[in-house]
Short mmCIF file of C-alpha atoms in Angstrom, two decimals:
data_model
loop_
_atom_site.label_atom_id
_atom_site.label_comp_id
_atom_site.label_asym_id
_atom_site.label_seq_id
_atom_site.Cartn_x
_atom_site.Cartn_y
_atom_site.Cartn_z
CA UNK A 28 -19.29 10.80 20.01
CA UNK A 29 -20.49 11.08 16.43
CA UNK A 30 -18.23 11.63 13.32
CA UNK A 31 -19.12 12.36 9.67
CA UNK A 32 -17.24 10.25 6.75
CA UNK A 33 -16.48 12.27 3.81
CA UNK A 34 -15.76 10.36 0.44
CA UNK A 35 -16.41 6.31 0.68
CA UNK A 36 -13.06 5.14 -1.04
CA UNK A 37 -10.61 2.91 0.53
CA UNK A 38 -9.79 5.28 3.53
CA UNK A 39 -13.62 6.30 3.78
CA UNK A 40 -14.42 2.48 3.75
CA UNK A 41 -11.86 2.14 6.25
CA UNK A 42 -12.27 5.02 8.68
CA UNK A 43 -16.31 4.40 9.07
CA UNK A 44 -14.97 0.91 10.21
CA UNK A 45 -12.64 2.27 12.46
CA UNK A 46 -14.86 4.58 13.76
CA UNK A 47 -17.76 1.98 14.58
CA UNK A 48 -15.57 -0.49 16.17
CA UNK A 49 -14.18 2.18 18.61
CA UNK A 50 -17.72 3.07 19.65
CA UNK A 51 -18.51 6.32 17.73
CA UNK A 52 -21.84 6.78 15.88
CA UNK A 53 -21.51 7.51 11.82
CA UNK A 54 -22.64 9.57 9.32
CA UNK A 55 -21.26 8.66 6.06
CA UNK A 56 -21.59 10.44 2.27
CA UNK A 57 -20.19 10.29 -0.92
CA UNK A 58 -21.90 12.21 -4.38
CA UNK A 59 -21.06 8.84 -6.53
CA UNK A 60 -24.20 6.86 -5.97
CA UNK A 61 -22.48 4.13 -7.45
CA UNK A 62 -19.58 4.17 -5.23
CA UNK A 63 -18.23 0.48 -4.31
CA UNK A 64 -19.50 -0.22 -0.93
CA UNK A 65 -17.67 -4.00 -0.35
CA UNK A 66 -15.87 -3.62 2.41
CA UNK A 67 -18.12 -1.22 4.34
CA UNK A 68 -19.83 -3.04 7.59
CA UNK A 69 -23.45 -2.08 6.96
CA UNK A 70 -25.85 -2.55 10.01
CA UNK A 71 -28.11 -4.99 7.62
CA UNK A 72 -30.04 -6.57 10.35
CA UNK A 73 -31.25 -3.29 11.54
CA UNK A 74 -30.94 -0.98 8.46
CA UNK A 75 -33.66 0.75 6.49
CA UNK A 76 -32.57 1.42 3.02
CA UNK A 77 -34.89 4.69 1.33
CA UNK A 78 -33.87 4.97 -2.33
CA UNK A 79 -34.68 6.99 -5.57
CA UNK A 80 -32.97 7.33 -8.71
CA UNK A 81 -31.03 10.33 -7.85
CA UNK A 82 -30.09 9.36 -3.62
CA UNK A 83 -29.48 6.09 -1.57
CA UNK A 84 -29.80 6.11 2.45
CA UNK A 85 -29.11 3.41 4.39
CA UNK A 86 -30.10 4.27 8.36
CA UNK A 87 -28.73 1.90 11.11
CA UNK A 88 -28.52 1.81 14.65
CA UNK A 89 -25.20 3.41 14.68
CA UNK A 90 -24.52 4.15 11.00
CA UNK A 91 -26.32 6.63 8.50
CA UNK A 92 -24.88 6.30 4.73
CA UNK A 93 -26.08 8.91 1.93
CA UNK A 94 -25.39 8.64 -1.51
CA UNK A 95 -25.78 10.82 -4.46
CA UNK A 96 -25.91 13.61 -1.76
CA UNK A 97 -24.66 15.30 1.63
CA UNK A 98 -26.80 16.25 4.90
CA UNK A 99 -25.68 19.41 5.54
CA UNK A 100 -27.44 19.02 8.97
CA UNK A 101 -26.10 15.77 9.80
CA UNK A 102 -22.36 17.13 9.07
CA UNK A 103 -22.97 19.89 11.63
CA UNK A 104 -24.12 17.66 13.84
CA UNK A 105 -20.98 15.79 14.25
CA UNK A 106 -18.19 15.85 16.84
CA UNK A 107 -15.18 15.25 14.30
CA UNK A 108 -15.08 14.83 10.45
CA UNK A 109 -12.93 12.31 8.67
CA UNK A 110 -12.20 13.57 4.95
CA UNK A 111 -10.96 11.12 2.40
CA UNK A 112 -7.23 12.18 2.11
CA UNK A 113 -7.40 12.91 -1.70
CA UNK A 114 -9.93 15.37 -0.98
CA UNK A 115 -7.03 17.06 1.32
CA UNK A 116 -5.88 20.85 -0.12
CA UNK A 117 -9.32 21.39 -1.69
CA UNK A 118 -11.75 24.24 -0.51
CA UNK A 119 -14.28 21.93 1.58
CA UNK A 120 -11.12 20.74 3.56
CA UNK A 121 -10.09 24.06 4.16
CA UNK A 122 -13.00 25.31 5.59
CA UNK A 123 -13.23 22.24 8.08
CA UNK A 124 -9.42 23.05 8.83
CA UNK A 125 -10.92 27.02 9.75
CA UNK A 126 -12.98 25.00 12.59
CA UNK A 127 -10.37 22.83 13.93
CA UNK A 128 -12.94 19.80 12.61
CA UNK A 129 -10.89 16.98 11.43
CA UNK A 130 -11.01 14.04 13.33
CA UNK A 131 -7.14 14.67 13.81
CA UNK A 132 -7.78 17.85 15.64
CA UNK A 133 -10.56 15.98 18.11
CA UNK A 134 -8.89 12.98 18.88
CA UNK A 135 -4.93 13.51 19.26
CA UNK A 136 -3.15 11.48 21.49
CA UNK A 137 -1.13 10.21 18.46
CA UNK A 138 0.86 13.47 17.67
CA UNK A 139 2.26 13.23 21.28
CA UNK A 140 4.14 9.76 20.21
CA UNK A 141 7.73 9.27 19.19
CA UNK A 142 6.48 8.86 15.01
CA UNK A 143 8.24 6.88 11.97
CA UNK A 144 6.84 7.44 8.43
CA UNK A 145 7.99 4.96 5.78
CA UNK A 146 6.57 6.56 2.36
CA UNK A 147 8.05 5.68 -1.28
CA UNK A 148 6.73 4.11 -4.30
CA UNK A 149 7.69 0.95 -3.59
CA UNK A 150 8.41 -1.02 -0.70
CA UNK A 151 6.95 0.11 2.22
CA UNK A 152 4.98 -2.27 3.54
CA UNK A 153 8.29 -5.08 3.56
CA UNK A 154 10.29 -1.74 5.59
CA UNK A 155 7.73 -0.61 8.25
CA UNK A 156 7.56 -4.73 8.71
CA UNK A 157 10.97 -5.18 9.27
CA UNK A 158 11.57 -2.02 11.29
CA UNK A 159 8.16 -3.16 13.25
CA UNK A 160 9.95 -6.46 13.86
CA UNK A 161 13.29 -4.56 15.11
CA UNK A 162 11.38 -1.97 17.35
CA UNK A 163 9.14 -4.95 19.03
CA UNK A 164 12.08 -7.42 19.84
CA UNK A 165 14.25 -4.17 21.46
CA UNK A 166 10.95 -3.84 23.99
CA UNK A 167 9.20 -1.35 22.32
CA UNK A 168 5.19 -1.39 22.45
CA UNK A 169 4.41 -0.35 18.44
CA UNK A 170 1.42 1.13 17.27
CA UNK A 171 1.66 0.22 13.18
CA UNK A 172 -0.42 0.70 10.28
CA UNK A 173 -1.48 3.53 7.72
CA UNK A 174 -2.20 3.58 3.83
CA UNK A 175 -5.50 2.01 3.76
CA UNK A 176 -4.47 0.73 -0.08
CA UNK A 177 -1.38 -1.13 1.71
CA UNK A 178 -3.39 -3.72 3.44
CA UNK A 179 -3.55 -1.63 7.06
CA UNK A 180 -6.38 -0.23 8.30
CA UNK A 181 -6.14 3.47 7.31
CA UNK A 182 -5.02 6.32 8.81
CA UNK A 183 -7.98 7.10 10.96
CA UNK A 184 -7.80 3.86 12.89
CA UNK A 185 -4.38 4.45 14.13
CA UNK A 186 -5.42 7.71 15.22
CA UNK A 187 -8.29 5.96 17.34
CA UNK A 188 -6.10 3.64 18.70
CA UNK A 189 -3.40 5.63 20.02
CA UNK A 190 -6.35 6.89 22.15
CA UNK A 191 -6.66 3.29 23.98
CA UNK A 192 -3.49 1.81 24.59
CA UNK A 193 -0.05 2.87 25.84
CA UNK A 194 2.41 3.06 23.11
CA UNK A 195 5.82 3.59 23.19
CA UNK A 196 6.58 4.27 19.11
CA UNK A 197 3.51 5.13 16.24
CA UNK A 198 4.79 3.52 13.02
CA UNK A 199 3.07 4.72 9.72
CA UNK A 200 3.16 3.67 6.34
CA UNK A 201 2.21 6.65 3.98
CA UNK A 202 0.80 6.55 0.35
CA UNK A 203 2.48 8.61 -1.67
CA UNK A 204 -0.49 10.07 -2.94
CA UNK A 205 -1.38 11.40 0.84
CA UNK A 206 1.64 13.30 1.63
CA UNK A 207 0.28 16.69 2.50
CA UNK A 208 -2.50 14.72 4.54
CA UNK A 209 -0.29 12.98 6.80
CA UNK A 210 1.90 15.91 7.30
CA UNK A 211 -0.77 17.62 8.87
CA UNK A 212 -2.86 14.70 10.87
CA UNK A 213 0.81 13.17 12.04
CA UNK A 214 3.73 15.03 14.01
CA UNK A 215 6.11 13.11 12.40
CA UNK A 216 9.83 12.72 14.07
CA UNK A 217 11.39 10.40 11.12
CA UNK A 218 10.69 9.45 8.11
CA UNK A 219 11.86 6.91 5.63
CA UNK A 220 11.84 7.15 1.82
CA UNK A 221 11.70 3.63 0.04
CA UNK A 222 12.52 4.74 -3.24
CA UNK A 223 10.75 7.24 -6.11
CA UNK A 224 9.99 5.22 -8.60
CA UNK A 225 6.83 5.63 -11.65
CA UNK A 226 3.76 5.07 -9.96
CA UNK A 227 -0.06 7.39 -9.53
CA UNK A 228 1.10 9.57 -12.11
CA UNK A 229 -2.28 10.11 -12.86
CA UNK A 230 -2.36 11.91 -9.17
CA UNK A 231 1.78 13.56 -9.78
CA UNK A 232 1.68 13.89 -12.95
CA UNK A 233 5.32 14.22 -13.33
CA UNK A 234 8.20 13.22 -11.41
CA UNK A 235 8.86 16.73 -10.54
CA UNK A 236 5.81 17.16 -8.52
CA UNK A 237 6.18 14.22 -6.83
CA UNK A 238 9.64 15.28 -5.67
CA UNK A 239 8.04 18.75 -4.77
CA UNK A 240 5.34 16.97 -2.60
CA UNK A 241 7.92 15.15 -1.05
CA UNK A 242 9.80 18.10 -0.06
CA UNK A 243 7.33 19.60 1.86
CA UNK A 244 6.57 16.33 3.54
CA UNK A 245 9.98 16.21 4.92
CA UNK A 246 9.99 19.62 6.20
CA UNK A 247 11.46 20.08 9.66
CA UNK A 248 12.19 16.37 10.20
CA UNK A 249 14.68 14.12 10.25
CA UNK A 250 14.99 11.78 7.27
CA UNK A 251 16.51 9.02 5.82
CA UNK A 252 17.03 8.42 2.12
CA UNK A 253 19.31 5.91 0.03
CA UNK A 254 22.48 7.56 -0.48
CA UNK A 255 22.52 7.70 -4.42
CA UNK A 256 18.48 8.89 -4.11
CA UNK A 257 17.64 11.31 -7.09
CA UNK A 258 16.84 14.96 -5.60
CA UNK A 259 19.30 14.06 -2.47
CA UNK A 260 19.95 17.80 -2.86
CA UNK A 261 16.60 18.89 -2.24
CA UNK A 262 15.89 16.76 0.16
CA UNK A 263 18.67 17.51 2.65
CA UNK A 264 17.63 21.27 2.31
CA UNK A 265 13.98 20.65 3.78
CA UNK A 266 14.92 18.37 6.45
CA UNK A 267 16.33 19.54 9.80
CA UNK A 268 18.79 16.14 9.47
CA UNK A 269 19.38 14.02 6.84
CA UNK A 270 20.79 10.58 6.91
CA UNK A 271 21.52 8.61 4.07
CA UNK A 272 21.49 4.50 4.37
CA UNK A 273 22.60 1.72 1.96
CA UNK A 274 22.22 -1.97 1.11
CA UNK A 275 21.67 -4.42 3.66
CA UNK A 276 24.97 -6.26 4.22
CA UNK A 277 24.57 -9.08 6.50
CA UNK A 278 21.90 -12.60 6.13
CA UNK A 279 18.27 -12.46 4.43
CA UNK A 280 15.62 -14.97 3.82
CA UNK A 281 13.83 -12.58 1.63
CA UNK A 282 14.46 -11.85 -2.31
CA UNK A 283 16.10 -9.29 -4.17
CA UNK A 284 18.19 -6.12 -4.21
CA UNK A 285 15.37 -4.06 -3.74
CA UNK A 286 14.80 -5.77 -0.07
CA UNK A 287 18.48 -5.28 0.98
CA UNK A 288 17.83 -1.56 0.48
CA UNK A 289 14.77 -2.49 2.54
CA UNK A 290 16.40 -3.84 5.23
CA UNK A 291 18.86 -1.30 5.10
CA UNK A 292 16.42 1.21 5.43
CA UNK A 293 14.81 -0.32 8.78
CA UNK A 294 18.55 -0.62 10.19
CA UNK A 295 19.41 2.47 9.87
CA UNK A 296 16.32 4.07 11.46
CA UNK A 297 16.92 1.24 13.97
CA UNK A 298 20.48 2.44 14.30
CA UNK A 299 19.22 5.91 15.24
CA UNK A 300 17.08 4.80 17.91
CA UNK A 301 19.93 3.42 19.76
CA UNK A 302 18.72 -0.25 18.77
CA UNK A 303 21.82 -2.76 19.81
CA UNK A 304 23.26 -4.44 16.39
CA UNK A 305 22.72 -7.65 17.40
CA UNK A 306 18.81 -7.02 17.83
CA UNK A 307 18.68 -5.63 14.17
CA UNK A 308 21.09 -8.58 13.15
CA UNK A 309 18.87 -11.39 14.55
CA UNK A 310 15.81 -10.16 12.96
CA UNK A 311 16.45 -9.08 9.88
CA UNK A 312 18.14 -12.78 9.72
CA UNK A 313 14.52 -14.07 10.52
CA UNK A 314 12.30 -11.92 8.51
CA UNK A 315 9.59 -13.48 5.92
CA UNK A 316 8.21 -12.18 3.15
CA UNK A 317 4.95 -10.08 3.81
CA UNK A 318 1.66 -11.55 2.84
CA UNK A 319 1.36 -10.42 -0.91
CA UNK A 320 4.68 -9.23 -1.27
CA UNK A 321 7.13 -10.82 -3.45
CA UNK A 322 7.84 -14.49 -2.47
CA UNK A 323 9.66 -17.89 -4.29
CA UNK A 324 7.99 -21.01 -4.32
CA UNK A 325 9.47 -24.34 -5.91
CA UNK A 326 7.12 -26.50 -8.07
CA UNK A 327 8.76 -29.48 -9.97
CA UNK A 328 11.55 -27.78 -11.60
CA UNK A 329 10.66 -24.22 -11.53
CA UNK A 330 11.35 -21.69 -9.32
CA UNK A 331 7.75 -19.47 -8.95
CA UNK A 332 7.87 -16.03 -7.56
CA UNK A 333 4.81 -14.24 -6.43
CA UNK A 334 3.92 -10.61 -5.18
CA UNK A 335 2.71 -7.14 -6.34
CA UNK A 336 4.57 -5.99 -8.64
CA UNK A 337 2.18 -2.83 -9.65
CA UNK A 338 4.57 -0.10 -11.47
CA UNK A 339 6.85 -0.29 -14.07
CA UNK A 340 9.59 -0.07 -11.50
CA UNK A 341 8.65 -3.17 -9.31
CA UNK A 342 8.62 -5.26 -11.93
CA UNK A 343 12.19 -3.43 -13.66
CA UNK A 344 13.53 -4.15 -10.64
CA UNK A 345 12.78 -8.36 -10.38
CA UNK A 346 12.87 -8.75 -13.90
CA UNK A 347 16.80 -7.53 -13.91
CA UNK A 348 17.93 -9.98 -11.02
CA UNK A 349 16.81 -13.10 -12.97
CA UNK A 350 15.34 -14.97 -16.28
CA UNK A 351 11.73 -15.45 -16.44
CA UNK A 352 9.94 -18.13 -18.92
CA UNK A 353 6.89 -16.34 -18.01
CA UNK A 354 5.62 -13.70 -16.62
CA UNK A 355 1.58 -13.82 -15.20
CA UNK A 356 0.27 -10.17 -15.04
CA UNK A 357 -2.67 -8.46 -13.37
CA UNK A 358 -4.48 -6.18 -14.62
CA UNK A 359 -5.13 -2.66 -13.01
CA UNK A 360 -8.17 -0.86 -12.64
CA UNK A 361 -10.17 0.87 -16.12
CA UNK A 362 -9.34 4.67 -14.37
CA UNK A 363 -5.30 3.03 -14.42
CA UNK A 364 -3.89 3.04 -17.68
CA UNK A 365 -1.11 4.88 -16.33
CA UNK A 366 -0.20 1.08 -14.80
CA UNK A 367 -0.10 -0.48 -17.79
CA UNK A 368 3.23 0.56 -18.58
CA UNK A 369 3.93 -2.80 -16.35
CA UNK A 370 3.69 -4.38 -20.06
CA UNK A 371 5.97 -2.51 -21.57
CA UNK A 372 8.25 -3.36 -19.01
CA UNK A 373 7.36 -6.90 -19.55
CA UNK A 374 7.97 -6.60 -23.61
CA UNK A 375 11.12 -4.95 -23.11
CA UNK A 376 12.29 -8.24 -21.19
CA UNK A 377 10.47 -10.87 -24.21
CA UNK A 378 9.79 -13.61 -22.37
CA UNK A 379 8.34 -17.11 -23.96
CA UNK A 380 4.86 -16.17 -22.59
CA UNK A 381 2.87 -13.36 -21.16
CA UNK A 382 -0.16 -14.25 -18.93
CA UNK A 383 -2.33 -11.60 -18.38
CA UNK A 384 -5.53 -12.24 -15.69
CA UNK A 385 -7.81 -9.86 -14.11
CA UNK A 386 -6.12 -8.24 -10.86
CA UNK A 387 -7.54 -4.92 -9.62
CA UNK A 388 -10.11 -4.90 -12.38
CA UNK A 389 -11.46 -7.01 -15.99
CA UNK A 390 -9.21 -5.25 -17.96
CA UNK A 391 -8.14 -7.83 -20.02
CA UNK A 392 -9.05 -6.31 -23.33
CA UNK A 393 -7.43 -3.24 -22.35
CA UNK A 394 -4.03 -5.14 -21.58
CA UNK A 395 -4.64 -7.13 -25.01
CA UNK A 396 -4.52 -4.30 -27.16
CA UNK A 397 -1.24 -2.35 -25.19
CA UNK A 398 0.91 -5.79 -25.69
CA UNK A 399 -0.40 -6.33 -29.54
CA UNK A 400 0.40 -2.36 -29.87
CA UNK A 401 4.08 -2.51 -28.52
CA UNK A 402 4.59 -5.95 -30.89
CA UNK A 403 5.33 -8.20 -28.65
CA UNK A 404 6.62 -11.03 -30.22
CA UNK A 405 6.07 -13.91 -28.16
CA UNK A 406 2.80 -16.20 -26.84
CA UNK A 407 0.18 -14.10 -25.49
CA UNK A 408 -2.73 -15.93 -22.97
CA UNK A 409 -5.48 -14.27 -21.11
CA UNK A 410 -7.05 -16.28 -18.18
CA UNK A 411 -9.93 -15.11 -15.72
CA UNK A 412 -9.51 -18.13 -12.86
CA UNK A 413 -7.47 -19.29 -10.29
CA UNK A 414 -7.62 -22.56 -11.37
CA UNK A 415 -6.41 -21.11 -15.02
CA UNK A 416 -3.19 -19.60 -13.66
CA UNK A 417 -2.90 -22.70 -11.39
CA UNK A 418 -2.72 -24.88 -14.66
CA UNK A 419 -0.54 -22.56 -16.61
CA UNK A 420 2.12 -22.99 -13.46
CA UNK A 421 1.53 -26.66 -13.73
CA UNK A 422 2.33 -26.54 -17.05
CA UNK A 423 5.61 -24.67 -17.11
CA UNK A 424 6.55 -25.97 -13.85
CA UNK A 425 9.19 -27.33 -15.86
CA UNK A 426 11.04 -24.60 -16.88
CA UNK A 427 13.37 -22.68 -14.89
CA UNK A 428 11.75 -19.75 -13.40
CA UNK A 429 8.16 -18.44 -13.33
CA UNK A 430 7.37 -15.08 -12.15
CA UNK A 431 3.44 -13.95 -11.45
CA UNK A 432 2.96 -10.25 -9.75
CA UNK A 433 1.29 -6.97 -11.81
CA UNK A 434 -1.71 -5.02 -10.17
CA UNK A 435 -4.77 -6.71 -7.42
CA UNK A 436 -2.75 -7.37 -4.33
CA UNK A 437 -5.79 -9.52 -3.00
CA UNK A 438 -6.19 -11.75 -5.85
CA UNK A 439 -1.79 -12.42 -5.88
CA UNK A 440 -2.65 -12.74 -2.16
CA UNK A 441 -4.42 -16.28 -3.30
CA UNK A 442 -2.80 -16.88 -6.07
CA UNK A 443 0.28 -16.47 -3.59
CA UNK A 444 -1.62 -18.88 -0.82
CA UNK A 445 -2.18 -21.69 -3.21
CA UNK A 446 0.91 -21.77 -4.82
CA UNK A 447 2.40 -22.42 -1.35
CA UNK A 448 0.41 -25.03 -0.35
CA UNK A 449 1.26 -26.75 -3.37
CA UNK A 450 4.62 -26.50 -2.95
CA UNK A 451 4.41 -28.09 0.79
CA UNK A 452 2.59 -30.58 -0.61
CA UNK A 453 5.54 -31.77 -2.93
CA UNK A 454 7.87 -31.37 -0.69
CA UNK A 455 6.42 -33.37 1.64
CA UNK A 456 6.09 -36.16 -1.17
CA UNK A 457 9.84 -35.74 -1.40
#
């Protein structure tokens, strides 16, 4: 079987992965000729690269990447295509749509299982976790993963999968930003909202349309949104059954208000499913922060928190539960400034110090000039090392509380990794 790639972003990168490691041959395109390609595994041993100033090729055994152009031929030639999602709605989707082409159409063994989207702005990695946790110790076989951006392994590879093992319950974390894709590639029987908070408004552009996205994702299905959600109203009228859940009340290990909605989100889906209390009880009692998510660490004196905290609304939402001498940010991407409203969060709350460090992208300057434009009063450091930040936490280790999140979930990923091991390593000494 042979697919075509459209679009090499993080779910192109992703898919021609997927694709590759299930056995399929690949042609892959994107126009950018400068398009990121880390992350992609290239055939380099057996690759011949042809280049000009306009196109790239790179021919493998199994793998054929243009850039700067798209073989018409080569497309054709293909058994399924796999779009990127943003390019979902647009006229060269359509037409593939008109042929039944989308790898979702070919391969679709997954819309036959029992399905569970968790979507939101925030928080749905920590909820399809927990819920995964839940579903696994009740005896349920899980097929998880999604949102390429969300540390899974993007939507394609889940559809792939489903084709080789025997699944009981397909578990799906959705980007916000591909709503109207999933709806079509997934038959979804539940789904989860997290939260709407201020996030890809470059994509939404308002609330509004986010909320209008939303609705037509929910469409015909059951749903499950936190009782005092904004647009409840709307909501309720697309879904077939609505079902509204609230704050985890019983034991957590993890952090913050924001997880006991969490938690309470997974239980009540749970609940639905018929999933005995004392299942949901015991493992909601045992659950650990994800990997990159938001974690506490004690150094010396100071408590140190650590996770992605990439929208003005993640970070609202820690910097209210507790008093920060100060906050480490990452920066977001140049194409982001949307995120950088993260700082004005962070002004609004005037701690001692602001640390600003490269996260998704070197946008240091960029960060420099927002904080010195909203007069922010306090001491202002830019660092571009892990050692740096690593210092800096040594050095206020005294204080009370340290808190180190923003934008580049795999650089807080080792920022997150380090801290911890220094922390074992002093409480071992103790």
């Amino acid at each position: 079987m042979k697919a075509a790639v459209i679009g090499l972003g993080v779910e192109g990168k992703k898919a021609v992965n997927s694709l590759l490691n299930h056995g399929w041959e690949v042609y892959a395109t994107d126009l950018n000729i400068n398009v990121d390609l880390e992350g992609l595994n290239l055939p380099r041993l057996s690759m011949n690269m042809l280049d000009s100033e306009q196109t790239v090729s790179i021919v493998g055994d199994d793998l054929t990447v243009d850039l700067g152009f798209t073989n018409s031929y080569a497309v054709e030639q293909c058994d399924a295509i796999a779009i990127s999602p943003s390019m979902f709605g647009g006229a060269f989707a359509e037409k593939l749509l008109e042929n039944g082409y989308l790898l979702s159409d070919v391969v679709n063994k997954h819309k036959e299982l029992f399905t569970i989207g968790i979507t939101g702005t925030n928080g749905k990695t920590t909820t399809v976790h927990m819920l995964k946790n839940i579903l696994e110790n009740a005896g349920k076989k899980v097929l998880v993963g999604g949102n390429g951006g969300g540390g899974f392994s993007g939507y394609y590879d889940l559809m792939l999968e489903a084709e080789n093992g025997d699944y009981d319950i397909l578990l799906v974390e959705v980007c916000d930003m591909t709503l109207d894709f999933c709806k079509y590639c997934f038959d979804f029987d539940f789904i989860g909202l997290t939260n709407i908070g201020n996030d890809h408004m470059d994509v939404h552009k308002t609330i509004a349309n986010y909320k209008n996205s939303l609705v037509r994702f929910f469409d015909g299905t059951t749903i499950f949104t936190a009782f005092n959600q904004d647009f409840n109203s709307d909501f309720k009228e697309s879904a077939s059954k609505y079902i509204p859940y609230f704050e985890y009340q019983d034991e957590l290990k993890v952090y913050g208000k924001f997880n006991l909605l969490n938690a309470g989100l997974a239980a009540a889906i749970s609940k639905e499913l018929k999933v005995p209390k004392d299942v949901i009880k015991s493992t909601l009692s045992e659950f650990k922060a994800v990997q990159g998510r938001l974690d506490v660490y004690k150094i010396n004196d100071a408590c140190v928190y650590v996770g992605k905290t990439d929208n003005s609304d993640a970070l609202a939402s820690i910097l209210s539960e507790k008093d920060f001498y100060a906050i480490f940010i990452g920066t977001p991407r140049h194409n982001e400034e949307h995120r950088l409203d993260i700082l004005d969060e962070a002004v609004k709350y005037n701690p001692e110090v602001i640390v600003l460090f490269p996260g998704l992208d070197d946008t240091l300057d960029i960060a420099m000039y927002r904080l010195n434009s909203l007069g922010y009063g306090g001491n202002i450091i830019t660092v571009n090392s892990l050692d740096e930040i690593i210092e800096l936490v040594a050095e206020y280790s005294h204080e009370d509380a340290i808190l180190i999140g923003g934008n580049g979930q795999d650089v807080i990923i080792d920022i997150q990794e380090r801290i911890k091991l220094i922390s074992e390593k002093l409480s071992q000494k103790t």
